[in-house]
PDB file of N, CA and C in Angstrom:
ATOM      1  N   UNK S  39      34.836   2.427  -3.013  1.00  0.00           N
ATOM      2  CA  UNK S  39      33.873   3.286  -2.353  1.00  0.00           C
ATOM      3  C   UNK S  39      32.551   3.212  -3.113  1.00  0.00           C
ATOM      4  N   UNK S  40      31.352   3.259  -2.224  1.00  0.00           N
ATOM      5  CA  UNK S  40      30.263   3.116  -3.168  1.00  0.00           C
ATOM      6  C   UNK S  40      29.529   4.431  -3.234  1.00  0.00           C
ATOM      7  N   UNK S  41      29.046   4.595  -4.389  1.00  0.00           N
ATOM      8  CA  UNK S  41      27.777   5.508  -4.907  1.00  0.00           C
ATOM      9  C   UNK S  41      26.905   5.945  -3.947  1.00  0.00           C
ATOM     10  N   UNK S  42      26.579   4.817  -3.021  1.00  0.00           N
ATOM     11  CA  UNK S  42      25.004   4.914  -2.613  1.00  0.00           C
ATOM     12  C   UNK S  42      25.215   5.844  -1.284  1.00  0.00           C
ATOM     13  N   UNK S  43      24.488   6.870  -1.174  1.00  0.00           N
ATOM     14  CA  UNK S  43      24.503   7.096   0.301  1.00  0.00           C
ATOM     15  C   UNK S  43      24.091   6.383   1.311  1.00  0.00           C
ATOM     16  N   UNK S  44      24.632   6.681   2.642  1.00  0.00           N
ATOM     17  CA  UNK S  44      24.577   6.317   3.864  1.00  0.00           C
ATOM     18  C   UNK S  44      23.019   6.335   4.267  1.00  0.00           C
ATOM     19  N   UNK S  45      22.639   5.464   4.954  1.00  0.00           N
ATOM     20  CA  UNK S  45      21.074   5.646   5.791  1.00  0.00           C
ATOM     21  C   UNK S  45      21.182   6.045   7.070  1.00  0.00           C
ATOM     22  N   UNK S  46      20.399   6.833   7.651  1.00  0.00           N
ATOM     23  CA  UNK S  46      20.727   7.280   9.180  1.00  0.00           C
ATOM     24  C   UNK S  46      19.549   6.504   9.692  1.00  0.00           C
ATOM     25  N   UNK S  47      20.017   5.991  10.880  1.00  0.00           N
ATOM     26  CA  UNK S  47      19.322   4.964  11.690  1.00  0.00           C
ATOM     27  C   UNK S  47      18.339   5.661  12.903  1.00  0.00           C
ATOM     28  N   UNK S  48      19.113   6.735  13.407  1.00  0.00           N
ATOM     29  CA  UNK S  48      18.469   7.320  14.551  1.00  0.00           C
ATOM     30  C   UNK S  48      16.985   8.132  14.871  1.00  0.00           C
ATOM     31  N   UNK S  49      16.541   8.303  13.078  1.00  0.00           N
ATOM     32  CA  UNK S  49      15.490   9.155  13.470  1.00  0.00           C
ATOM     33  C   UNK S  49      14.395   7.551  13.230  1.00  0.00           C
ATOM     34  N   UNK S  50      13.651   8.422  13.991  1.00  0.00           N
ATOM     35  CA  UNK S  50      12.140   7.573  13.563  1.00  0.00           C
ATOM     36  C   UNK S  50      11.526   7.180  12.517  1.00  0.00           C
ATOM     37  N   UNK S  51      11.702   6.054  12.483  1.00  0.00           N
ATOM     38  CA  UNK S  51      10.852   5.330  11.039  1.00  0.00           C
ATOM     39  C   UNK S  51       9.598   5.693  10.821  1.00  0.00           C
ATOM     40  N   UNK S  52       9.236   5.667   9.775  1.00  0.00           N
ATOM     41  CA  UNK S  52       7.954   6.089   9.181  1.00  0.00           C
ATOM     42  C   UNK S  52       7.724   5.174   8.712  1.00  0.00           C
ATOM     43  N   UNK S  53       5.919   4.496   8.819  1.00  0.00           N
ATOM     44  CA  UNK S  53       5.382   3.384   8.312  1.00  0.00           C
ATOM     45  C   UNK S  53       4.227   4.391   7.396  1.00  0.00           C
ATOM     46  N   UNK S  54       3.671   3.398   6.547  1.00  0.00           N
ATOM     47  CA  UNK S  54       2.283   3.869   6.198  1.00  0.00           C
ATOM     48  C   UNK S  54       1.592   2.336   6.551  1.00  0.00           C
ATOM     49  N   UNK S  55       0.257   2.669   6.750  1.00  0.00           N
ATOM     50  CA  UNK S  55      -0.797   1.848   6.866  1.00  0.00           C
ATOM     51  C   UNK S  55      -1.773   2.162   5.718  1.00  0.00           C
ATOM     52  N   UNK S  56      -2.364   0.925   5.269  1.00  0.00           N
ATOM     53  CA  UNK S  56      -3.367   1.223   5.081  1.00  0.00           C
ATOM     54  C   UNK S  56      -4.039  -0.207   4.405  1.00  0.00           C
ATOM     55  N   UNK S  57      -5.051  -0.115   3.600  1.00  0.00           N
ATOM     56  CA  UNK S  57      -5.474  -1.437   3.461  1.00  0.00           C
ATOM     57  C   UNK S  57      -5.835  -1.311   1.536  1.00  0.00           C
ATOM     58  N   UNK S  58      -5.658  -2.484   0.775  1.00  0.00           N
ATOM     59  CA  UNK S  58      -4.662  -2.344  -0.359  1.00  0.00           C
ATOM     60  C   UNK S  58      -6.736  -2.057  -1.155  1.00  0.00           C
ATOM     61  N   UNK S  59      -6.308  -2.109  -2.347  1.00  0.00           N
ATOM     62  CA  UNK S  59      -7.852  -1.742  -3.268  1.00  0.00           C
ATOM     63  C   UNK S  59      -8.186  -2.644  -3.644  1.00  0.00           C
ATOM     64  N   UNK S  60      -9.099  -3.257  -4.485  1.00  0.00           N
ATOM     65  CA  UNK S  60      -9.037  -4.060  -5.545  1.00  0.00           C
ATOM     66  C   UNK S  60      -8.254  -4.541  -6.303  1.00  0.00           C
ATOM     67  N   UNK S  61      -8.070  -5.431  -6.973  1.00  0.00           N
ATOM     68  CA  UNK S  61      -7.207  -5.688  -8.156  1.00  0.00           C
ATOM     69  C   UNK S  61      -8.275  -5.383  -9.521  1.00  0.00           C
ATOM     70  N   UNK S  62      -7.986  -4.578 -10.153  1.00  0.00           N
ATOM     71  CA  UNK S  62      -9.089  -3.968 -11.356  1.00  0.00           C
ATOM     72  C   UNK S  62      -9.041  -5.294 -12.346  1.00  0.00           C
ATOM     73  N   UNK S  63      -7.836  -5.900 -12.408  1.00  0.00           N
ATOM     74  CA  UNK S  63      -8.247  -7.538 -13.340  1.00  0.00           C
ATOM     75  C   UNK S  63      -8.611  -8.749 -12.488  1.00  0.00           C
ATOM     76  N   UNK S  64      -9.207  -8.567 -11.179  1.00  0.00           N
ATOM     77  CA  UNK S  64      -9.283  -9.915 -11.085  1.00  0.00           C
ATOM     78  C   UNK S  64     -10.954  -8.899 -10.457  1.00  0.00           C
ATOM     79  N   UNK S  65     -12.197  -9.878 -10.290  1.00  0.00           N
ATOM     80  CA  UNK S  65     -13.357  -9.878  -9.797  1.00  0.00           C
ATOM     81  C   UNK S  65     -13.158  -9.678  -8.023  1.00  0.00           C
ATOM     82  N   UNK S  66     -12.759 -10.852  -7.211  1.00  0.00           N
ATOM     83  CA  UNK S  66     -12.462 -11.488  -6.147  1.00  0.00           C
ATOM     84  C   UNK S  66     -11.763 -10.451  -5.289  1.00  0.00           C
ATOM     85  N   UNK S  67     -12.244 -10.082  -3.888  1.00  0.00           N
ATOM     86  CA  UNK S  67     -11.923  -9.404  -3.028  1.00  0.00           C
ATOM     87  C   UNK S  67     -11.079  -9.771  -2.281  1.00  0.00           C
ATOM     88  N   UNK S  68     -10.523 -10.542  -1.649  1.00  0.00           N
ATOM     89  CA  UNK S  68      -9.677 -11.645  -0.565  1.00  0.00           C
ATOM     90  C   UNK S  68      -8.194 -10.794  -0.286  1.00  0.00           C
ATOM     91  N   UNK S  69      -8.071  -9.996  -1.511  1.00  0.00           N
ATOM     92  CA  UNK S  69      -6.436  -9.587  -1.342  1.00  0.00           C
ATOM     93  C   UNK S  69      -6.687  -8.239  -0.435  1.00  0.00           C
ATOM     94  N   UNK S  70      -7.793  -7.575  -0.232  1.00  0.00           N
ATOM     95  CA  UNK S  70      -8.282  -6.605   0.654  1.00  0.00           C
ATOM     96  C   UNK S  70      -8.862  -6.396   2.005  1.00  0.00           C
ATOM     97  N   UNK S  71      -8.369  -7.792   2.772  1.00  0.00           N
ATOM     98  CA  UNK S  71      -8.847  -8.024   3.860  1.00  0.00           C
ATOM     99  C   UNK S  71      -7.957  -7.377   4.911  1.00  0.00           C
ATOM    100  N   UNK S  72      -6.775  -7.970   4.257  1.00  0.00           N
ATOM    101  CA  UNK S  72      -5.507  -7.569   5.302  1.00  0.00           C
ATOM    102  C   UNK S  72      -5.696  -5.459   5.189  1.00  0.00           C
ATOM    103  N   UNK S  73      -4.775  -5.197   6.726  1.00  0.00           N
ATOM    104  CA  UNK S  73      -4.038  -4.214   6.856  1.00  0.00           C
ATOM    105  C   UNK S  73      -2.754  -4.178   6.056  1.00  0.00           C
ATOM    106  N   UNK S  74      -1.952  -3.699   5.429  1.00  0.00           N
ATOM    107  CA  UNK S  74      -0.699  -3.526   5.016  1.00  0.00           C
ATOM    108  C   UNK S  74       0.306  -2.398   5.611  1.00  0.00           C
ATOM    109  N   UNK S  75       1.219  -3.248   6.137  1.00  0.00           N
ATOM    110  CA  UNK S  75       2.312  -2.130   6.193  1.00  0.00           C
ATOM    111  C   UNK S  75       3.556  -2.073   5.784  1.00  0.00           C
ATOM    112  N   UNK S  76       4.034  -0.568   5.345  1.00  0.00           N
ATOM    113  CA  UNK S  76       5.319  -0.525   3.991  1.00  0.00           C
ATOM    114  C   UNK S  76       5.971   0.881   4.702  1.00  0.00           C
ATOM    115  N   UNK S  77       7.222   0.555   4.844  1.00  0.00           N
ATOM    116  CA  UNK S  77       8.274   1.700   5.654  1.00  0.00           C
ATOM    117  C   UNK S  77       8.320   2.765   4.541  1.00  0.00           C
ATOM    118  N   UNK S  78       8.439   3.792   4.924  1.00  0.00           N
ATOM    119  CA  UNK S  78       9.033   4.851   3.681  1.00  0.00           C
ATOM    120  C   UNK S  78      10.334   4.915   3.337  1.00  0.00           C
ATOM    121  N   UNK S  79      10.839   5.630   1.910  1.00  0.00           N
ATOM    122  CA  UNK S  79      11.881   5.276   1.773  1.00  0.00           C
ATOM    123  C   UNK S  79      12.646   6.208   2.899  1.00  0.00           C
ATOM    124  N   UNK S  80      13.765   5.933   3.495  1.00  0.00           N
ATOM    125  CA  UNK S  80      14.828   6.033   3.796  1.00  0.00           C
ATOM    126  C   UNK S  80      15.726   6.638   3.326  1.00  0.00           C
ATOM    127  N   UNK S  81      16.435   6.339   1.824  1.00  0.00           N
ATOM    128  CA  UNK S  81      17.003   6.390   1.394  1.00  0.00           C
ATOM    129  C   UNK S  81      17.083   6.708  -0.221  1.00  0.00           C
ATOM    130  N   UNK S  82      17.524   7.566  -1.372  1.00  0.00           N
ATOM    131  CA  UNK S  82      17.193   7.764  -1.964  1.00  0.00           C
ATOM    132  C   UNK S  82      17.883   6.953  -3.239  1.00  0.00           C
ATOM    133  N   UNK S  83      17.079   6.517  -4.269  1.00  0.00           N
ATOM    134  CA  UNK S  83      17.344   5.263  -5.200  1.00  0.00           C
ATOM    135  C   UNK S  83      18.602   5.997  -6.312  1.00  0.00           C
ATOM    136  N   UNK S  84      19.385   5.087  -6.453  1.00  0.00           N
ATOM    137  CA  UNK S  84      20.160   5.854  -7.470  1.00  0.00           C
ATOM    138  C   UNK S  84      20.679   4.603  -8.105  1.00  0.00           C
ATOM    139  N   UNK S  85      20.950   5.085  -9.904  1.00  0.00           N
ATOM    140  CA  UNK S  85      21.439   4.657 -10.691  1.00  0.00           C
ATOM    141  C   UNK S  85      22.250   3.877 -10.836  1.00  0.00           C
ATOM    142  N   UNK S  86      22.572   2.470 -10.974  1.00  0.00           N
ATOM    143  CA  UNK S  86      24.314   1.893 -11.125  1.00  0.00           C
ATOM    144  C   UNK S  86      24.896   2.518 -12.944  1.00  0.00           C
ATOM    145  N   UNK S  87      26.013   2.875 -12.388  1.00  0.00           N
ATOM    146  CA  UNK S  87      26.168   3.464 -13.839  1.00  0.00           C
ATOM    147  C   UNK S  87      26.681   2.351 -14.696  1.00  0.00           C
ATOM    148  N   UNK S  88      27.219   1.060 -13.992  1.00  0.00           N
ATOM    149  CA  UNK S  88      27.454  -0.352 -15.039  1.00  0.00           C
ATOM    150  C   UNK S  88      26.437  -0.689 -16.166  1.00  0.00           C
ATOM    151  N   UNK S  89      25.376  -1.251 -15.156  1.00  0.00           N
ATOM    152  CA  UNK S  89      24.279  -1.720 -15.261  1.00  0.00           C
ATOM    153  C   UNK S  89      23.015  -1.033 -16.003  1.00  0.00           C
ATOM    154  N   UNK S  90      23.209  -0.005 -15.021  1.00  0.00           N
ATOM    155  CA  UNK S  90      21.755   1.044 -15.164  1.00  0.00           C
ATOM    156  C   UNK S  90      20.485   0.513 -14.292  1.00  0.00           C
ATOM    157  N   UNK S  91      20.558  -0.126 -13.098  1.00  0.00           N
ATOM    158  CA  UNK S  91      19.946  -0.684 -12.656  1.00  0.00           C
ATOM    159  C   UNK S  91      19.630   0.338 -11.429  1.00  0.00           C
ATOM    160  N   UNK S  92      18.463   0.235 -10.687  1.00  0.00           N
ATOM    161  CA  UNK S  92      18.278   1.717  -9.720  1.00  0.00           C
ATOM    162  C   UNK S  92      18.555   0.630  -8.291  1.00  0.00           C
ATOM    163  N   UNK S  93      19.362   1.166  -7.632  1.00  0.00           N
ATOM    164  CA  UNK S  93      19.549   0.306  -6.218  1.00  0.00           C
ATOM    165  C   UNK S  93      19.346   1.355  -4.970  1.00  0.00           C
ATOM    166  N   UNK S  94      19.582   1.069  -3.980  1.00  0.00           N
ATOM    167  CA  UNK S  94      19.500   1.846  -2.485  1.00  0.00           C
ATOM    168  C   UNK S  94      20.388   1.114  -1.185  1.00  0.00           C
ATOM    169  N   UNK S  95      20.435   1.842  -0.872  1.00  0.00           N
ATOM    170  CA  UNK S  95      21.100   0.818   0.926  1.00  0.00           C
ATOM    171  C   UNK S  95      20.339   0.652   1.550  1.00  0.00           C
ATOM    172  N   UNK S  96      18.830   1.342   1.087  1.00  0.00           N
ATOM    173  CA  UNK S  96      17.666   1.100   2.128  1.00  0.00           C
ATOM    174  C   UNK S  96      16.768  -0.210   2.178  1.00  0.00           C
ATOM    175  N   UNK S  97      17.374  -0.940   2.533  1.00  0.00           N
ATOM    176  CA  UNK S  97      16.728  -2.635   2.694  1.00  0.00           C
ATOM    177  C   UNK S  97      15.204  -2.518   3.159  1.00  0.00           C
ATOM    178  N   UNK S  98      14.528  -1.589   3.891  1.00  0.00           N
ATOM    179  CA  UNK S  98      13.354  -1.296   4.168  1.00  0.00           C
ATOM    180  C   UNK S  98      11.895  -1.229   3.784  1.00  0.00           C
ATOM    181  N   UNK S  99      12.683  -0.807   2.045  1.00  0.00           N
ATOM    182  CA  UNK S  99      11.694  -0.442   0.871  1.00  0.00           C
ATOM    183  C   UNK S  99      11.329  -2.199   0.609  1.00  0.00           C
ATOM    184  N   UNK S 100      11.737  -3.084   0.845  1.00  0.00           N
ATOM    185  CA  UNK S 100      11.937  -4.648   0.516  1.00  0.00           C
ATOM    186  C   UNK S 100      10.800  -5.301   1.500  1.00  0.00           C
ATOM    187  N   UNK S 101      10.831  -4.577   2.499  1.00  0.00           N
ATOM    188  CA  UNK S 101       9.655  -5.354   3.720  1.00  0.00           C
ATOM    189  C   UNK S 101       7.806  -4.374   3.626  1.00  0.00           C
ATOM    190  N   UNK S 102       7.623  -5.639   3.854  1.00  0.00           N
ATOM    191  CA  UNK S 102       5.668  -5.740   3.579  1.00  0.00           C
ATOM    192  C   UNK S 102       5.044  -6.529   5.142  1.00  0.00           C
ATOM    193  N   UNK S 103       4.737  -5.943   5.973  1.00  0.00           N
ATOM    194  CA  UNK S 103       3.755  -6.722   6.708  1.00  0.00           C
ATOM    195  C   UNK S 103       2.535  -6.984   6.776  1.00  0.00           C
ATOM    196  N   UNK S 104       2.055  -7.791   6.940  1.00  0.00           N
ATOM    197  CA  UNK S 104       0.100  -8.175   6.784  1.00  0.00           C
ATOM    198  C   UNK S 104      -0.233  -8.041   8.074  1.00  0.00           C
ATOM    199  N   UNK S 105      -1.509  -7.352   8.481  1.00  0.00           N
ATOM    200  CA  UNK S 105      -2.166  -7.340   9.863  1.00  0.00           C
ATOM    201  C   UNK S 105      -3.420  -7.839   9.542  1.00  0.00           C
ATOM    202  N   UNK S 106      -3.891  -8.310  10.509  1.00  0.00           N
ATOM    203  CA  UNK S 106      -5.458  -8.642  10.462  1.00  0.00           C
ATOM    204  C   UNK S 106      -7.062  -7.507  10.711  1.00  0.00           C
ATOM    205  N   UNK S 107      -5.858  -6.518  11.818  1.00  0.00           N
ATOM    206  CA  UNK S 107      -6.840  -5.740  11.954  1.00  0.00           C
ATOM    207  C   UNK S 107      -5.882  -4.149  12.095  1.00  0.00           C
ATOM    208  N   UNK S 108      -6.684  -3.079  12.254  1.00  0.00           N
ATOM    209  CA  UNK S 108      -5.864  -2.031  12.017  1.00  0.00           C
ATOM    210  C   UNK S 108      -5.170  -1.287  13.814  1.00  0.00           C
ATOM    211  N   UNK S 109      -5.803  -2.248  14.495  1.00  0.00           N
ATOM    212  CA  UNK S 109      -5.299  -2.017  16.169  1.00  0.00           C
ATOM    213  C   UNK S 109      -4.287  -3.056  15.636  1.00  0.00           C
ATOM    214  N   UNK S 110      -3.978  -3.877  15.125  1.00  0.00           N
ATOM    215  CA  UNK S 110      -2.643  -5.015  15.814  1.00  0.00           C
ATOM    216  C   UNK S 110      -1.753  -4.070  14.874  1.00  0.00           C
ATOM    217  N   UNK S 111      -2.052  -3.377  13.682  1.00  0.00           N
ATOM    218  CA  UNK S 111      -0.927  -2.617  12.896  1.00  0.00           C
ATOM    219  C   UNK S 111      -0.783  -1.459  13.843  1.00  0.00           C
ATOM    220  N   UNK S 112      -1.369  -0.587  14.868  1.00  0.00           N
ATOM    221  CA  UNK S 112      -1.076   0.539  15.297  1.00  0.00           C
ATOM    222  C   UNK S 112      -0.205  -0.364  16.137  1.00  0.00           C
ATOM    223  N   UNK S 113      -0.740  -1.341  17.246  1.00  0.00           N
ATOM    224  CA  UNK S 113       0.215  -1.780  18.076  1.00  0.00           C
ATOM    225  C   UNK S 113       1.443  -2.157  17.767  1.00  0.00           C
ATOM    226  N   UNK S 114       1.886  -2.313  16.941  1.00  0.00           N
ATOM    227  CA  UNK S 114       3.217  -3.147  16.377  1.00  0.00           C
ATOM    228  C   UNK S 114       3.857  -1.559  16.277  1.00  0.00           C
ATOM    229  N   UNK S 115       3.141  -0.780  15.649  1.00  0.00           N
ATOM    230  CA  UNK S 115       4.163  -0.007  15.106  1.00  0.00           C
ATOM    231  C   UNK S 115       4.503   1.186  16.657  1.00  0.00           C
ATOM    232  N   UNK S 116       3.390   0.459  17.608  1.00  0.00           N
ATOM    233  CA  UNK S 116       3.697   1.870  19.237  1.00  0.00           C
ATOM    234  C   UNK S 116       4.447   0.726  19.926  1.00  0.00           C
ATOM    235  N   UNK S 117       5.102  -0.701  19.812  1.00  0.00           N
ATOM    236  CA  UNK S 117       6.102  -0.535  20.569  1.00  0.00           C
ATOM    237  C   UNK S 117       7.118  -1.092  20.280  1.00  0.00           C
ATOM    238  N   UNK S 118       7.639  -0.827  18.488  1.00  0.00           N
ATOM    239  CA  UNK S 118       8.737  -0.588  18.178  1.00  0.00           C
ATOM    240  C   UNK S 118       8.902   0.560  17.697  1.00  0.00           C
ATOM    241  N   UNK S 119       8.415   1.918  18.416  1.00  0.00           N
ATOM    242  CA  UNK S 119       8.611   2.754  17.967  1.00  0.00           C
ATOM    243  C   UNK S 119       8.403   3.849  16.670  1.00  0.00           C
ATOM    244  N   UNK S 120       7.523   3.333  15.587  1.00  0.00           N
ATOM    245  CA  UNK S 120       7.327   3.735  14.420  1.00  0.00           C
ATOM    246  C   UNK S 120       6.179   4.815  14.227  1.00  0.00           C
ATOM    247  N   UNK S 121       6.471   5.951  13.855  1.00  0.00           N
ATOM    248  CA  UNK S 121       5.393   6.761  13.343  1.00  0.00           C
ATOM    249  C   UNK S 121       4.629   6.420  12.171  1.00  0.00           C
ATOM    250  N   UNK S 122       3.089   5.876  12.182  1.00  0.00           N
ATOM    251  CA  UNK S 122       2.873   5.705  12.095  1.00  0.00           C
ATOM    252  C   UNK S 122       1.298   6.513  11.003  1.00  0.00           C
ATOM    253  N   UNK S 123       1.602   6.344   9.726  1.00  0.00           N
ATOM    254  CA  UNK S 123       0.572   6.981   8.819  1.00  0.00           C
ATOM    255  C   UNK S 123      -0.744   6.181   8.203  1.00  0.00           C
ATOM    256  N   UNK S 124      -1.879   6.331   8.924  1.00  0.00           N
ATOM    257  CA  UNK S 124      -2.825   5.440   8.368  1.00  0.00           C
ATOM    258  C   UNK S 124      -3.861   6.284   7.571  1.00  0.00           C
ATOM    259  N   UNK S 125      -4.341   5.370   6.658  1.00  0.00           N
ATOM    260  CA  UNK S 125      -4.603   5.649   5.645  1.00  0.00           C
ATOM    261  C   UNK S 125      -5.747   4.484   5.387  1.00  0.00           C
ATOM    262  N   UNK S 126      -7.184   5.534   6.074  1.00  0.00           N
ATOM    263  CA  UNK S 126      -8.485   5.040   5.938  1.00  0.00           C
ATOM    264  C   UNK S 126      -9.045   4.317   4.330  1.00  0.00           C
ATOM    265  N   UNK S 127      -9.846   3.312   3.903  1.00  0.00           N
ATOM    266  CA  UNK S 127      -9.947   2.650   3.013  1.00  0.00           C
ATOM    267  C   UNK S 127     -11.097   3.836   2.673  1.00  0.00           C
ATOM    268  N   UNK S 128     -11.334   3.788   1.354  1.00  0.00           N
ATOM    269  CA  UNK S 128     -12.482   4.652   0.890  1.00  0.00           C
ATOM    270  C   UNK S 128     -13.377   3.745   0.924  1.00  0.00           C
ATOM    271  N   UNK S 129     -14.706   4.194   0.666  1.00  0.00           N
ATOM    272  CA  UNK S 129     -16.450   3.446   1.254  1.00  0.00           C
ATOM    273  C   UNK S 129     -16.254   2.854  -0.427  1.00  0.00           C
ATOM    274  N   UNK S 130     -16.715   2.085  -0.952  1.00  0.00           N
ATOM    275  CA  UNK S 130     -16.975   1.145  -1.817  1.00  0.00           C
ATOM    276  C   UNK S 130     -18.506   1.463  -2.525  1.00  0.00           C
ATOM    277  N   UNK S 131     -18.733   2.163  -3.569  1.00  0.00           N
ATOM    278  CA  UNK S 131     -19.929   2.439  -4.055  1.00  0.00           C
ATOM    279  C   UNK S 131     -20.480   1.415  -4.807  1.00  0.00           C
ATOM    280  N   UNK S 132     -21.445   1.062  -4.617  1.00  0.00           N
ATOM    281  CA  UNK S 132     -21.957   0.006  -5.647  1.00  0.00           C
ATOM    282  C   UNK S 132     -23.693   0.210  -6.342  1.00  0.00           C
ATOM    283  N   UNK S 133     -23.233   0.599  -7.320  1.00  0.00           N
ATOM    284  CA  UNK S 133     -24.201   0.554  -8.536  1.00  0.00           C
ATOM    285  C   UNK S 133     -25.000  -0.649  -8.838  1.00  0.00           C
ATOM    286  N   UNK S 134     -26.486  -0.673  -8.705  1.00  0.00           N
ATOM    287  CA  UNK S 134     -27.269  -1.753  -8.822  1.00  0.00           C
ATOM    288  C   UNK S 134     -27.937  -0.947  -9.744  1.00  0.00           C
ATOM    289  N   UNK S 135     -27.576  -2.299 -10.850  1.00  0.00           N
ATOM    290  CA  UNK S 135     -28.235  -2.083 -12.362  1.00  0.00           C
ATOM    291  C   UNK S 135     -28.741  -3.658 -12.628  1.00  0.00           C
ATOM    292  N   UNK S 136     -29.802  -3.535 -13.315  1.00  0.00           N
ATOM    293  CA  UNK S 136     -30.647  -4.228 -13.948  1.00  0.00           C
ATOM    294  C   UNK S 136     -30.113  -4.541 -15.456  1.00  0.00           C
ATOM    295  N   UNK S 137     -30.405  -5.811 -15.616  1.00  0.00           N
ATOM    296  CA  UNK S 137     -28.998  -6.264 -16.991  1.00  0.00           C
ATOM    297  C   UNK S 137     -30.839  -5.581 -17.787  1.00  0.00           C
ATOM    298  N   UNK S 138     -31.779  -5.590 -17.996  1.00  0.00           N
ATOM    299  CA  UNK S 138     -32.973  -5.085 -18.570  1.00  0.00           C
ATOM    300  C   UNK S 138     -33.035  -3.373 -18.794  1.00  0.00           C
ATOM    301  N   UNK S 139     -32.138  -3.298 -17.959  1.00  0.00           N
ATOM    302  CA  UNK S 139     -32.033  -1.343 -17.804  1.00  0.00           C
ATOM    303  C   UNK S 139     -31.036  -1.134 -19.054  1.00  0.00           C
ATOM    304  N   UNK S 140     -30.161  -1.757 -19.771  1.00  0.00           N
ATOM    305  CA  UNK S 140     -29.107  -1.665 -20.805  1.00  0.00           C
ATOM    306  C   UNK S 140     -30.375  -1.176 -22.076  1.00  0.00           C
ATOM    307  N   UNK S 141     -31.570  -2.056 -22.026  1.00  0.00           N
ATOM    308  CA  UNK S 141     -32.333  -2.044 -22.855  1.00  0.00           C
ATOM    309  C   UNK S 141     -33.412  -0.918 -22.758  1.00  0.00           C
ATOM    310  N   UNK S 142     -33.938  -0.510 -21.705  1.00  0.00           N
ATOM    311  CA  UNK S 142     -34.618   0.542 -21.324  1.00  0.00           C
ATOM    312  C   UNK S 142     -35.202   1.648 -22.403  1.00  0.00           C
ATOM    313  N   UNK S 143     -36.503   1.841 -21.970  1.00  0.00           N
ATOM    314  CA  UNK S 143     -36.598   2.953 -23.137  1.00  0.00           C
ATOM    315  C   UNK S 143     -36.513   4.320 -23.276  1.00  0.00           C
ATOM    316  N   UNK S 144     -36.156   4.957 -21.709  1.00  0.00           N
ATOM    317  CA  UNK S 144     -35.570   5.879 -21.418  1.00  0.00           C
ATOM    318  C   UNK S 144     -34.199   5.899 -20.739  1.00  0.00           C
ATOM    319  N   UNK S 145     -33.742   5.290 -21.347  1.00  0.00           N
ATOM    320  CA  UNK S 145     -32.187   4.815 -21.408  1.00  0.00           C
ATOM    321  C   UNK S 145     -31.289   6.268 -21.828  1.00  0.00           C
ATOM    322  N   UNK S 146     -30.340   6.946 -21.174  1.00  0.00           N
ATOM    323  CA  UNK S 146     -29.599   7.409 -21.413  1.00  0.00           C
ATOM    324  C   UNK S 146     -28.143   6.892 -22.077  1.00  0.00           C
ATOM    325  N   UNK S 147     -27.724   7.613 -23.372  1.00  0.00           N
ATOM    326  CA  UNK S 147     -26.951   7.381 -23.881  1.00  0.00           C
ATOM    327  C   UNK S 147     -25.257   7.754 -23.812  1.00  0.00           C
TER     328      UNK S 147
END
């Protein structure tokens, strides 16, 4: 008999949407184009007491889809059924500094 609980199939899946950030070590934007979508868990992670390794029955947590735009992610998820949580990108502030302003003579410290 196993540890893990059972997953119930019948209620409605829950997706989140949304579209991923930056990578803070790399410069290059490209990985932020896509939509992303990631099911919620299902199922709750538990311990192998052999191992110590954290497992689930929820195979769900394992799947990642890429969209191009955030209508083909709503559509996918209205007609297989999925409730659907999106999750607007924040506006991108960008600071224009002068590499001469470091030097400035009313330079704040």
């Amino acid at each position: 008999m196993s540890s893990y609980p059972t997953v119930k199939t019948r209620v409605p899946m829950k997706v989140r949407v949304y579209k991923p950030a930056k990578n803070a070590m790399q410069s290059g934007r490209a990985a932020t184009k896509h939509w992303v979508m990631e099911f919620e868990p299902g199922a709750k992670k538990v311990a192998d007491q052999l191992m110590g390794w954290i497992g689930s029955t929820d195979t769900r947590g394992q799947v990642r889809m890429y969209f191009d735009t955030l209508e083909e992610a709503q559509a996918f998820a209205a007609r297989h059924k999925l409730i659907a949580d999106i999750e607007q990108p924040k506006s991108r502030v960008r600071r224009v500094q002068a590499y001469a302003d470091n030097f400035a003579f009313k330079r704040v410290v």
